[in-house]
mmCIF file of C-alpha atoms in Angstrom:
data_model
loop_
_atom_site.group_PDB
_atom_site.id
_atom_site.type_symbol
_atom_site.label_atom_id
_atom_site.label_comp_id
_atom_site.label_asym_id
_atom_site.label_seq_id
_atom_site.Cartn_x
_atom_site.Cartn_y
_atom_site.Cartn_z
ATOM 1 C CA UNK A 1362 -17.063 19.499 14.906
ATOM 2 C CA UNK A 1363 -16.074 17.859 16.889
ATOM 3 C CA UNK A 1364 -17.122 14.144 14.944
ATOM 4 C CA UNK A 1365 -16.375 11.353 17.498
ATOM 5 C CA UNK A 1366 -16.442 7.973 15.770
ATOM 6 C CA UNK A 1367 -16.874 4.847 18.364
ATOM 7 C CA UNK A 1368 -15.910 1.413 16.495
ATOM 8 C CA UNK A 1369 -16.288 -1.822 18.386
ATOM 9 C CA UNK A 1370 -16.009 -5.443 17.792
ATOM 10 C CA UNK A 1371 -19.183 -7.252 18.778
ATOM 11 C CA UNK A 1372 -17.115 -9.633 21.109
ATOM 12 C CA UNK A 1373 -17.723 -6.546 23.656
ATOM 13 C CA UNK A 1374 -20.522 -6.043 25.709
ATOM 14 C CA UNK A 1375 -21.020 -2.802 25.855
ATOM 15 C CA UNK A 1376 -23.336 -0.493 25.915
ATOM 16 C CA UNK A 1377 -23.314 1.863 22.908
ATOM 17 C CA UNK A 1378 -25.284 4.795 24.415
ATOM 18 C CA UNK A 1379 -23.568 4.607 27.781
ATOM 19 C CA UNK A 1380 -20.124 4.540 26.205
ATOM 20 C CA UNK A 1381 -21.256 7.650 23.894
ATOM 21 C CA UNK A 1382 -22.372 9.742 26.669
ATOM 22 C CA UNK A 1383 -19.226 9.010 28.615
ATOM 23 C CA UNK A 1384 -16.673 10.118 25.833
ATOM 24 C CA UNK A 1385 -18.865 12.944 24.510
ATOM 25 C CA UNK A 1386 -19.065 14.184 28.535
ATOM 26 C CA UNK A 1387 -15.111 13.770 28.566
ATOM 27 C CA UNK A 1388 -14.546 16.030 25.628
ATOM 28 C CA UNK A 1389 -16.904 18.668 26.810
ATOM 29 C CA UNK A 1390 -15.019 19.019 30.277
ATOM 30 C CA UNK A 1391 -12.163 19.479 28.381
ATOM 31 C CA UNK A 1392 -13.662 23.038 27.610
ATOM 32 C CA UNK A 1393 -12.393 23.160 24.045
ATOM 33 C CA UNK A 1394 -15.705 22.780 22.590
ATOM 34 C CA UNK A 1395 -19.693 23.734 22.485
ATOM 35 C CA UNK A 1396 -21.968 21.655 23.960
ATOM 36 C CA UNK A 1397 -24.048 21.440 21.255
ATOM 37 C CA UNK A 1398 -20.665 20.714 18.586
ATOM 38 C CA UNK A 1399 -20.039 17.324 19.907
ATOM 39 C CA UNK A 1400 -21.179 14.682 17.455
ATOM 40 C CA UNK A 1401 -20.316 11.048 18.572
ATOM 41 C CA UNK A 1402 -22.108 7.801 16.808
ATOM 42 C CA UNK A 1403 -20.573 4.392 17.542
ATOM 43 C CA UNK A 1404 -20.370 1.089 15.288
ATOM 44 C CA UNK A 1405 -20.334 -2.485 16.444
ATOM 45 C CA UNK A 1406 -18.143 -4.504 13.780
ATOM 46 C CA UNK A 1407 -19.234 -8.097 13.347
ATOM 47 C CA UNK A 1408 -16.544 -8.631 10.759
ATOM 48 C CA UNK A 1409 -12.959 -7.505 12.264
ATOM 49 C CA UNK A 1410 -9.885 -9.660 12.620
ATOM 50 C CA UNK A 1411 -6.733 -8.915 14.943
ATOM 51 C CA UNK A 1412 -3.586 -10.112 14.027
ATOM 52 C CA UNK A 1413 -2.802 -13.449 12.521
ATOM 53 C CA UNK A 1414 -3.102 -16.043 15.185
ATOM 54 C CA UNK A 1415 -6.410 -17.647 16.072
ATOM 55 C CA UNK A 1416 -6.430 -15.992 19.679
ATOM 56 C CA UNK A 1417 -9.242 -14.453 21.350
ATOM 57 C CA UNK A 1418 -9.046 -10.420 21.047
ATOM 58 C CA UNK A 1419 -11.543 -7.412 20.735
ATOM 59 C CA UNK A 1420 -10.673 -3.881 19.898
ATOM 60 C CA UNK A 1421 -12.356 -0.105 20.444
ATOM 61 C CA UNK A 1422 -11.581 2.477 18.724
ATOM 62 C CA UNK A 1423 -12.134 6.435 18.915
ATOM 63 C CA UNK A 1424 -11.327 8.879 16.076
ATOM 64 C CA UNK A 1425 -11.803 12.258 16.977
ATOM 65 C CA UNK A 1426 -11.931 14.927 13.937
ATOM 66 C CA UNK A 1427 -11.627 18.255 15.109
ATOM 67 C CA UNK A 1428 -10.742 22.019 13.612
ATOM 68 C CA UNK A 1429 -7.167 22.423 13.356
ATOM 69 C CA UNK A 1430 -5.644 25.008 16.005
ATOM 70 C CA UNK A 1431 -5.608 23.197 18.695
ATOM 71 C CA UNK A 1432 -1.986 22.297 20.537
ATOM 72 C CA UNK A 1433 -0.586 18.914 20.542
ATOM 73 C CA UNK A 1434 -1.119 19.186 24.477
ATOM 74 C CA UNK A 1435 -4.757 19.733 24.234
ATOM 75 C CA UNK A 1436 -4.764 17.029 21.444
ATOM 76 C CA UNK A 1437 -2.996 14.263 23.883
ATOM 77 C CA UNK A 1438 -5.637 15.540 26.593
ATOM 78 C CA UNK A 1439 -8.586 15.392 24.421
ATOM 79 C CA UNK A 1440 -7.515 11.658 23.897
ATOM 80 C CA UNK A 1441 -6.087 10.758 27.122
ATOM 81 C CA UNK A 1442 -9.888 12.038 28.707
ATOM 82 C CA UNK A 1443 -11.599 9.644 26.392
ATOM 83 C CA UNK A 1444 -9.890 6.673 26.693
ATOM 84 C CA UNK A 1445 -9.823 6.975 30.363
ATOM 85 C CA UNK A 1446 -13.979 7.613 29.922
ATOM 86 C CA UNK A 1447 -14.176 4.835 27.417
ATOM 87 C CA UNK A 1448 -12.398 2.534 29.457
ATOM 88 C CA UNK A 1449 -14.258 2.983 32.355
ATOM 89 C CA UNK A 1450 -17.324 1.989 29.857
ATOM 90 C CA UNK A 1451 -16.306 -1.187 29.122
ATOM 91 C CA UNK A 1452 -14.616 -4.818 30.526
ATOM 92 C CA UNK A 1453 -12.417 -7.197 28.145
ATOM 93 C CA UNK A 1454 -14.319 -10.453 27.838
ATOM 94 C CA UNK A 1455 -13.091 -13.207 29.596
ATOM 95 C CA UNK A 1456 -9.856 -14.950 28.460
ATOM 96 C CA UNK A 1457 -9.448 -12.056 25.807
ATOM 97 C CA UNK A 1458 -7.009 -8.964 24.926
ATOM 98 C CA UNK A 1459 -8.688 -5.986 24.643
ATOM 99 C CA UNK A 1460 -7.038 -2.668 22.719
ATOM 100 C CA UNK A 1461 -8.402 0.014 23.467
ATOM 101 C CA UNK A 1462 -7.530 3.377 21.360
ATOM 102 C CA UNK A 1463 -8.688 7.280 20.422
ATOM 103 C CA UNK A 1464 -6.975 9.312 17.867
ATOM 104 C CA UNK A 1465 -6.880 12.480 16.689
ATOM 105 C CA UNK A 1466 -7.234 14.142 13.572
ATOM 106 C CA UNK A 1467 -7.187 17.755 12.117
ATOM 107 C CA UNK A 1468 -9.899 18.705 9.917
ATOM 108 C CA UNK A 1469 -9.061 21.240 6.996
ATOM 109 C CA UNK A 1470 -10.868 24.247 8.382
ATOM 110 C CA UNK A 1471 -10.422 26.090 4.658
ATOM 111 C CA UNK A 1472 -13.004 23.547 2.915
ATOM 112 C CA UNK A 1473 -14.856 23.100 6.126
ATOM 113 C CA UNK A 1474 -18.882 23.533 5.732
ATOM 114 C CA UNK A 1475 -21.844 23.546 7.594
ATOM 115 C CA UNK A 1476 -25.645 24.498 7.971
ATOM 116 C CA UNK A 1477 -27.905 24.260 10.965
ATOM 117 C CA UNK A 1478 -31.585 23.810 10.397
ATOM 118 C CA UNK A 1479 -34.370 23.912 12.568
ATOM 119 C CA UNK A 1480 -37.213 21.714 12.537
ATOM 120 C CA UNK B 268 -1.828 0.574 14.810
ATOM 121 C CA UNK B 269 -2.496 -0.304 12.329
ATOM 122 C CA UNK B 270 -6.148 0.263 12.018
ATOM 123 C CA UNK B 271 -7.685 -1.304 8.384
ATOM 124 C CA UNK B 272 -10.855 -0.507 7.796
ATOM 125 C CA UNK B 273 -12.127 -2.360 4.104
ATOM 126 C CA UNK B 274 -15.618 -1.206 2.914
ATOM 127 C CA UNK B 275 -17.379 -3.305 -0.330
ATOM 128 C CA UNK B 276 -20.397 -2.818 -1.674
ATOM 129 C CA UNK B 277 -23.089 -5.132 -1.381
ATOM 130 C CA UNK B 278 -23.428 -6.424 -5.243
ATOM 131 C CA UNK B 279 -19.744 -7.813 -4.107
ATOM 132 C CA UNK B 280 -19.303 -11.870 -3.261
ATOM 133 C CA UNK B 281 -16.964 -10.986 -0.452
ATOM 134 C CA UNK B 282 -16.154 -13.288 2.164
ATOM 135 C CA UNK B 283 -15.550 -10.780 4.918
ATOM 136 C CA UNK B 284 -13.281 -13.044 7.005
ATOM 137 C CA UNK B 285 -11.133 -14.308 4.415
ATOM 138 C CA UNK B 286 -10.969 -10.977 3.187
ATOM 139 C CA UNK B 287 -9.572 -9.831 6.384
ATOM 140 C CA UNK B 288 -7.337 -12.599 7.152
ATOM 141 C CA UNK B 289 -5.762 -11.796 3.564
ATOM 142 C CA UNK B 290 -4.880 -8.734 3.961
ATOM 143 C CA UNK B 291 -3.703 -9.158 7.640
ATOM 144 C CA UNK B 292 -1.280 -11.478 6.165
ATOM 145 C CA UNK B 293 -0.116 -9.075 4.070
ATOM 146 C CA UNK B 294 0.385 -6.235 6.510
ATOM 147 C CA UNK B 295 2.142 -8.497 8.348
ATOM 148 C CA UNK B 296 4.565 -10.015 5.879
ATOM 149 C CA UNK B 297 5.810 -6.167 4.812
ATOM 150 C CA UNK B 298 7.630 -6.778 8.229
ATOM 151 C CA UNK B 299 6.350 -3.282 9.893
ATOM 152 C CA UNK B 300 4.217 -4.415 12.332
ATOM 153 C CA UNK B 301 3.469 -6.207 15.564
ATOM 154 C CA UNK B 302 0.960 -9.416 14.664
ATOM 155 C CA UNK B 303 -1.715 -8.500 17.333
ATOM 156 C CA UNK B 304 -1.183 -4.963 16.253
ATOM 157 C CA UNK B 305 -3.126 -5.489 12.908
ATOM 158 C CA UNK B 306 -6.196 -4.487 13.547
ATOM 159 C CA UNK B 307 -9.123 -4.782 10.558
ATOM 160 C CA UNK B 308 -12.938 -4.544 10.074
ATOM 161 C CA UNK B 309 -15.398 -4.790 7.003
ATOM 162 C CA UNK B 310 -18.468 -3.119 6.516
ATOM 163 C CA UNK B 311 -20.490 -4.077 3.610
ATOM 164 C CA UNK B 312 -22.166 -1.374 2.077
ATOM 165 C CA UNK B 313 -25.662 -1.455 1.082
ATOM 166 C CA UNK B 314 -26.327 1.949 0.006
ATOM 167 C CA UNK B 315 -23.934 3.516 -2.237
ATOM 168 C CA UNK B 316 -23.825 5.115 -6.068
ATOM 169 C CA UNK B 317 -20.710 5.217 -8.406
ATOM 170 C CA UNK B 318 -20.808 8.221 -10.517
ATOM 171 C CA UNK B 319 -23.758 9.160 -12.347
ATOM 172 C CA UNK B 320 -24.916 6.971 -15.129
ATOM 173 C CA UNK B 321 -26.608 3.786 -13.989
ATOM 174 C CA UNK B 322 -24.067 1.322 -14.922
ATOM 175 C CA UNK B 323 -23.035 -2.197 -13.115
ATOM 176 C CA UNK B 324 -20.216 -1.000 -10.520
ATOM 177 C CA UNK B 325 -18.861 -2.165 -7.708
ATOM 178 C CA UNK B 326 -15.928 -1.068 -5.362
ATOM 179 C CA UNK B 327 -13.870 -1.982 -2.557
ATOM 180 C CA UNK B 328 -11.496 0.203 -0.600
ATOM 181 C CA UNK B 329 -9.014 -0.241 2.159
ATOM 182 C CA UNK B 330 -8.011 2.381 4.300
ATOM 183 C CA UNK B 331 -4.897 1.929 6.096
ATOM 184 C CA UNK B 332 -3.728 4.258 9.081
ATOM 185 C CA UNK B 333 -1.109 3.502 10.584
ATOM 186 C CA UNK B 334 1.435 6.023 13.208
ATOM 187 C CA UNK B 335 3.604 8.390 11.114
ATOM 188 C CA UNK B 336 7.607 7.547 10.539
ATOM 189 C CA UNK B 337 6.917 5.268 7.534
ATOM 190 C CA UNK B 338 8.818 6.153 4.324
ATOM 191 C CA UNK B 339 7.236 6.633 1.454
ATOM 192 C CA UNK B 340 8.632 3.353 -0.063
ATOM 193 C CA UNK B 341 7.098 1.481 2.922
ATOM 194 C CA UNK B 342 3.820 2.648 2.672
ATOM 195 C CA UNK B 343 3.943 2.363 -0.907
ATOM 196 C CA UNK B 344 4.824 -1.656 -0.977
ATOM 197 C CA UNK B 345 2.379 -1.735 2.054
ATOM 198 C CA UNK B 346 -0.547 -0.574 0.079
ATOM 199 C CA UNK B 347 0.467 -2.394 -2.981
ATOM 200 C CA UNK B 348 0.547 -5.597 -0.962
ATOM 201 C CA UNK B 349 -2.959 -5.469 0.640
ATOM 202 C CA UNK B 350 -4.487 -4.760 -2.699
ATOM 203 C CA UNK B 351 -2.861 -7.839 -4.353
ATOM 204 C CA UNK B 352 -4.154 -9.376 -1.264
ATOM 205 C CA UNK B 353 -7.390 -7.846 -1.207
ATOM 206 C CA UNK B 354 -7.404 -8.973 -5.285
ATOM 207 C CA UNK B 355 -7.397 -12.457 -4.801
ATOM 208 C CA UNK B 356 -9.988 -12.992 -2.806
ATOM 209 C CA UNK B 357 -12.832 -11.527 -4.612
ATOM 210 C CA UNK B 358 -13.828 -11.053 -8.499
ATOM 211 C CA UNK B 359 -16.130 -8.749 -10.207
ATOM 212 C CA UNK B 360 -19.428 -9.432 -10.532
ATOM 213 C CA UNK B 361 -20.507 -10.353 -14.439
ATOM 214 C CA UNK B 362 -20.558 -7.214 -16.383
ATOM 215 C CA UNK B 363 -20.187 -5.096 -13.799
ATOM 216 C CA UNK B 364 -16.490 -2.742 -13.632
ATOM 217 C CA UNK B 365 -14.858 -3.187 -10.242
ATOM 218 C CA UNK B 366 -12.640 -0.492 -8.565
ATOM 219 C CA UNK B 367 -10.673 -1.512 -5.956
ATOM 220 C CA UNK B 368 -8.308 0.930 -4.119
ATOM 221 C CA UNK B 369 -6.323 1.063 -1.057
ATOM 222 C CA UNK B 370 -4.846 4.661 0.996
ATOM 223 C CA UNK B 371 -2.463 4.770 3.531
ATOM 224 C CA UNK B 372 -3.036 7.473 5.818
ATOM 225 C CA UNK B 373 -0.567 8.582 8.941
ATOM 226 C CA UNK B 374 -1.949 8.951 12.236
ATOM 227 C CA UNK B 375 -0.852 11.888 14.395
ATOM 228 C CA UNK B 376 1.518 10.048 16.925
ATOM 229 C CA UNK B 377 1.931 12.745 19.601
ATOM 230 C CA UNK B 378 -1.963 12.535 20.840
ATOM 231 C CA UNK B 379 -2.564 8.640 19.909
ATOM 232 C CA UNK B 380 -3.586 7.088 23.040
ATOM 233 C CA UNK B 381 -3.781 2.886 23.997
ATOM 234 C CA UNK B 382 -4.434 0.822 26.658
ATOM 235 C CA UNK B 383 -4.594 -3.045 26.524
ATOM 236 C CA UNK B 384 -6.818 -4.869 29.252
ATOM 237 C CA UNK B 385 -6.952 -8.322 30.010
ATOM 238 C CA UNK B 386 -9.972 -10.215 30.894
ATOM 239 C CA UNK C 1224 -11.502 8.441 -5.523
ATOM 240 C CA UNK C 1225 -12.869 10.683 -4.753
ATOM 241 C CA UNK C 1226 -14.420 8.538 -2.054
ATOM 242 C CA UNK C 1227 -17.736 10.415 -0.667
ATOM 243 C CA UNK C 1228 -18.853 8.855 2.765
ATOM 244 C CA UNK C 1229 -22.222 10.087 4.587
ATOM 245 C CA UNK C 1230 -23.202 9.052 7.716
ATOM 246 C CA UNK C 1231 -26.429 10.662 8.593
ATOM 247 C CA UNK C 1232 -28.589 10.014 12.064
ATOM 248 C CA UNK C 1233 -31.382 7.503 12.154
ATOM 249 C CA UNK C 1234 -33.704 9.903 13.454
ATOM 250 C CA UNK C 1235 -33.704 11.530 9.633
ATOM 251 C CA UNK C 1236 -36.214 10.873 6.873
ATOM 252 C CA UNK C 1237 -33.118 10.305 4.174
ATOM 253 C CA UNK C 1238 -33.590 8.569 1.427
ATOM 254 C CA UNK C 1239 -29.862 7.513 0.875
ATOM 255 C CA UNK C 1240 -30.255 6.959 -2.784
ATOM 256 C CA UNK C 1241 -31.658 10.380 -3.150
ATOM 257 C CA UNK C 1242 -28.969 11.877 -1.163
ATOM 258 C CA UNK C 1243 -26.129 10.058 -2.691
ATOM 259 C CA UNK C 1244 -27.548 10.664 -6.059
ATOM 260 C CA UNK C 1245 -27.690 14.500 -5.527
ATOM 261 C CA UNK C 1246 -24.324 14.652 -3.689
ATOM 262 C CA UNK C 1247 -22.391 12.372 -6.608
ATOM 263 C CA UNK C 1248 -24.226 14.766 -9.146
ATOM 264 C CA UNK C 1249 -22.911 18.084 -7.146
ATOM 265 C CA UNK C 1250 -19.419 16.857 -7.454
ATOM 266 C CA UNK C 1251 -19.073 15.514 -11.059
ATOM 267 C CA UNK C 1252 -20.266 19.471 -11.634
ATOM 268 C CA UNK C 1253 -17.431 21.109 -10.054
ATOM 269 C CA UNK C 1254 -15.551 19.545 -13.386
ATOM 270 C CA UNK C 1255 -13.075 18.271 -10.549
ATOM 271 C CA UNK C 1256 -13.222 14.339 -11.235
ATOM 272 C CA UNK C 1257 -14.101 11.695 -13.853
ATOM 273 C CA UNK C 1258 -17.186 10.074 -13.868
ATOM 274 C CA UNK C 1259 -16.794 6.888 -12.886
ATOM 275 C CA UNK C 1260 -14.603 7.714 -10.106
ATOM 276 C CA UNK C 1261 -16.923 9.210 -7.667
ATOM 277 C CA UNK C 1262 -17.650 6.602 -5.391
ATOM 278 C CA UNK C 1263 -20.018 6.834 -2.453
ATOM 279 C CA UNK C 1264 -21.620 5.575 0.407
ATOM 280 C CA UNK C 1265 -24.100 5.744 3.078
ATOM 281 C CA UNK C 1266 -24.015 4.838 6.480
ATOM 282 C CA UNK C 1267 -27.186 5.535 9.113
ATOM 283 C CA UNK C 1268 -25.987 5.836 12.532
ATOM 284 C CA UNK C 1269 -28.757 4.147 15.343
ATOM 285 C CA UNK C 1270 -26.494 4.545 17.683
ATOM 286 C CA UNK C 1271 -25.386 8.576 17.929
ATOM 287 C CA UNK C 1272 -25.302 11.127 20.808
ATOM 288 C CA UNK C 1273 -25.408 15.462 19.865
ATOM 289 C CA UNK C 1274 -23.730 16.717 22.796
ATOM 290 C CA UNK C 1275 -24.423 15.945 26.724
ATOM 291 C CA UNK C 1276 -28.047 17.776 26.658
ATOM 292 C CA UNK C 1277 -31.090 15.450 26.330
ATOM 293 C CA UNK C 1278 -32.146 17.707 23.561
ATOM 294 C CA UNK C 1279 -33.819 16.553 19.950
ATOM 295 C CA UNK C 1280 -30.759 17.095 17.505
ATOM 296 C CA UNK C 1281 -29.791 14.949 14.413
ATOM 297 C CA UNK C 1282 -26.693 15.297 12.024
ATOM 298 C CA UNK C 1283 -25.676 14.573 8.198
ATOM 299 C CA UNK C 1284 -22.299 14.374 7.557
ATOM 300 C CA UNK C 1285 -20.124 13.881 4.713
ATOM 301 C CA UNK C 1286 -16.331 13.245 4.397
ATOM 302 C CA UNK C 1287 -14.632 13.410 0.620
ATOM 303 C CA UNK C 1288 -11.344 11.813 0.539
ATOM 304 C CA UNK C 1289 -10.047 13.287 -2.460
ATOM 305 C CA UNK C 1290 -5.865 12.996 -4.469
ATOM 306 C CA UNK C 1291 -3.739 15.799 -3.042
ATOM 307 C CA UNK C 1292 -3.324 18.818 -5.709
ATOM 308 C CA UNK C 1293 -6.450 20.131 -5.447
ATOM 309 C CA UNK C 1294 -6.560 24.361 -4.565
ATOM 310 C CA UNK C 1295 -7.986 25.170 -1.169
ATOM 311 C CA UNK C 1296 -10.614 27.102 -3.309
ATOM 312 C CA UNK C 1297 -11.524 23.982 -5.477
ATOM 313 C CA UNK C 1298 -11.567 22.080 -2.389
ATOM 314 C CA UNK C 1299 -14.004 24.886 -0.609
ATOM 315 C CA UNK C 1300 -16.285 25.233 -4.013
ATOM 316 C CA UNK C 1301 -16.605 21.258 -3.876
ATOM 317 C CA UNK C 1302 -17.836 21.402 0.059
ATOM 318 C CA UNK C 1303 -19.939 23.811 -0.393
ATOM 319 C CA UNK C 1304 -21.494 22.590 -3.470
ATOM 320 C CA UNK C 1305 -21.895 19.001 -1.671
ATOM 321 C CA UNK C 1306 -23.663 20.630 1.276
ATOM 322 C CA UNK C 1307 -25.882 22.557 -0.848
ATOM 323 C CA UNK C 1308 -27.244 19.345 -2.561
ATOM 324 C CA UNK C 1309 -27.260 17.630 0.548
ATOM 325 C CA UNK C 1310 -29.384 20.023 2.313
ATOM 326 C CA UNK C 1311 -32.225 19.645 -0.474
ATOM 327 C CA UNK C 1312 -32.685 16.294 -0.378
ATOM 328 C CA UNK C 1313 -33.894 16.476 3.808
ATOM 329 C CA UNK C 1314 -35.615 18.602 6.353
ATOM 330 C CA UNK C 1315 -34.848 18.983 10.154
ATOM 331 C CA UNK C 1316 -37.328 16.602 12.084
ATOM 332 C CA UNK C 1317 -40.248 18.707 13.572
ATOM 333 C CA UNK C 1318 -38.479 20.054 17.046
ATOM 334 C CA UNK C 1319 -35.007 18.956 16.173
ATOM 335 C CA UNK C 1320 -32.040 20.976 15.726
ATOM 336 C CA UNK C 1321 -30.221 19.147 12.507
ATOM 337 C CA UNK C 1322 -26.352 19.763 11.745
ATOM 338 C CA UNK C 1323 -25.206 19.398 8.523
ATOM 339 C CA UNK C 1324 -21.604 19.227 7.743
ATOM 340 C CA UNK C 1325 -19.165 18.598 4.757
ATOM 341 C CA UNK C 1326 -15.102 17.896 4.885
ATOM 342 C CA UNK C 1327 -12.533 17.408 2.552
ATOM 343 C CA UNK C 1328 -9.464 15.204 3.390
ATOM 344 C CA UNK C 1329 -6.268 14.785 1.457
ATOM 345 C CA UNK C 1330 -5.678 11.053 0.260
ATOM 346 C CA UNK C 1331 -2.225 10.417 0.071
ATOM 347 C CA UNK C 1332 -1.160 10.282 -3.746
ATOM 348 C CA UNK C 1333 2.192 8.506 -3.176
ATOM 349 C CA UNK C 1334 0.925 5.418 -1.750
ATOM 350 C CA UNK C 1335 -2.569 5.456 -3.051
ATOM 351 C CA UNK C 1336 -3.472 1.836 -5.213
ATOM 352 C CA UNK C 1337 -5.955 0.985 -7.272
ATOM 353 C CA UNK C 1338 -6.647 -1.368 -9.880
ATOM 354 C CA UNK C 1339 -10.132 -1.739 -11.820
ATOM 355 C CA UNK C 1340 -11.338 -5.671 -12.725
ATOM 356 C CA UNK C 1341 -14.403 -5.904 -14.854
ATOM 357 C CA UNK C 1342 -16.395 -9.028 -14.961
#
């Protein structure tokens, strides 16, 4: 941990590797986690829908899973540091609404597993 | 909020956009949200495995986050209502068993972080 | 549920019905769940960053969403057995540093739907 989840809708030009190494840089200078820990990966939706009305919109969204522990302070900066990162990543299209959003979510640590294995 | 996220697997005859427009409209109509707050996506699933035995399956699932304060009634008749929704616009394949579920799950409010941009 | 979800880096020689195969096998063991209600999926991630190093590093991850009521030592036994059946079906790419990770989430029982439609 931490997993970093990127969704998109493909109304957005942007540019998935740029906007991965922006938010993964943003949650390392937050010094609550190893470099090596962060694990982002991004999807571009081609199916989404906003709302009900026929207008022209585009969303991005960023879940961050992490250990449980840390305070709700570090928790709104963790998010507040990506979305400022992800925002600077990115442009609403023109004549469109663009919501842009990161959440936060506490991972059971009990049940938790993991390996590491060298190649 | 709310974020929907439906997932089907690829054996399914889903129409991904009147899929989501469904169960939009449903969101909507429980009265709890914003319209341009409903936010949805689809991914079709291409790999997946249902149990063990190699039987004709098929699933679809919603996931439905949405900021905490809800009452359980509400997010009860919420879920309820996107899986009639949800119901009506697809059928199971022939002789194939098709689960369809829908969760509700509360996002932690206190480190959720948004921005809309205009373009 | 449960609902197993994998997401694994494209840089990985997984074969996701192998690995979905082995992981729906390791949890219908644990004597935790009915048959035909483990339901999984696959996702490959092209587009995923390890990190802020430009180091070789790949990850498999999987996320159970399981009904609440579950002991935290089921819950650990399950992860653990997951990750065990996950790590035989791949190998670390030659020079890469490969993650693997398991979680277990709480599904919210209250509100949870589901209906089953055969064809």
């Amino acid at each position: 941990m931490p997993h970093l989840t990127l969704e998109y809708t493909a109304n957005l030009a942007l540019a998935p590797a740029a906007a991965l190494g922006a938010i993964n840089a943003a949650a390392f200078d937050t010094g609550l986690f190893g470099e090596a820990d962060i694990k982002s990966r991004a999807y571009c939706v081609d199916d989404f829908r906003i709302g009900i009305q026929p207008l022209a919109r585009a969303f991005a969204h960023v879940r961050i899973a992490l250990l449980g522990g840390r305070s709700p302070e570090e928790r709104k900066a963790l998010a507040d540091a990506v979305l400022t990162a992800l925002s600077a990543t990115l442009q609403a299209p023109p004549g469109h609404e663009l919501q842009l959003s990161v959440e936060t979510v506490d991972l059971d640590r009990a049940s938790y597993a993991k390996a590491v294995v060298r190649g």
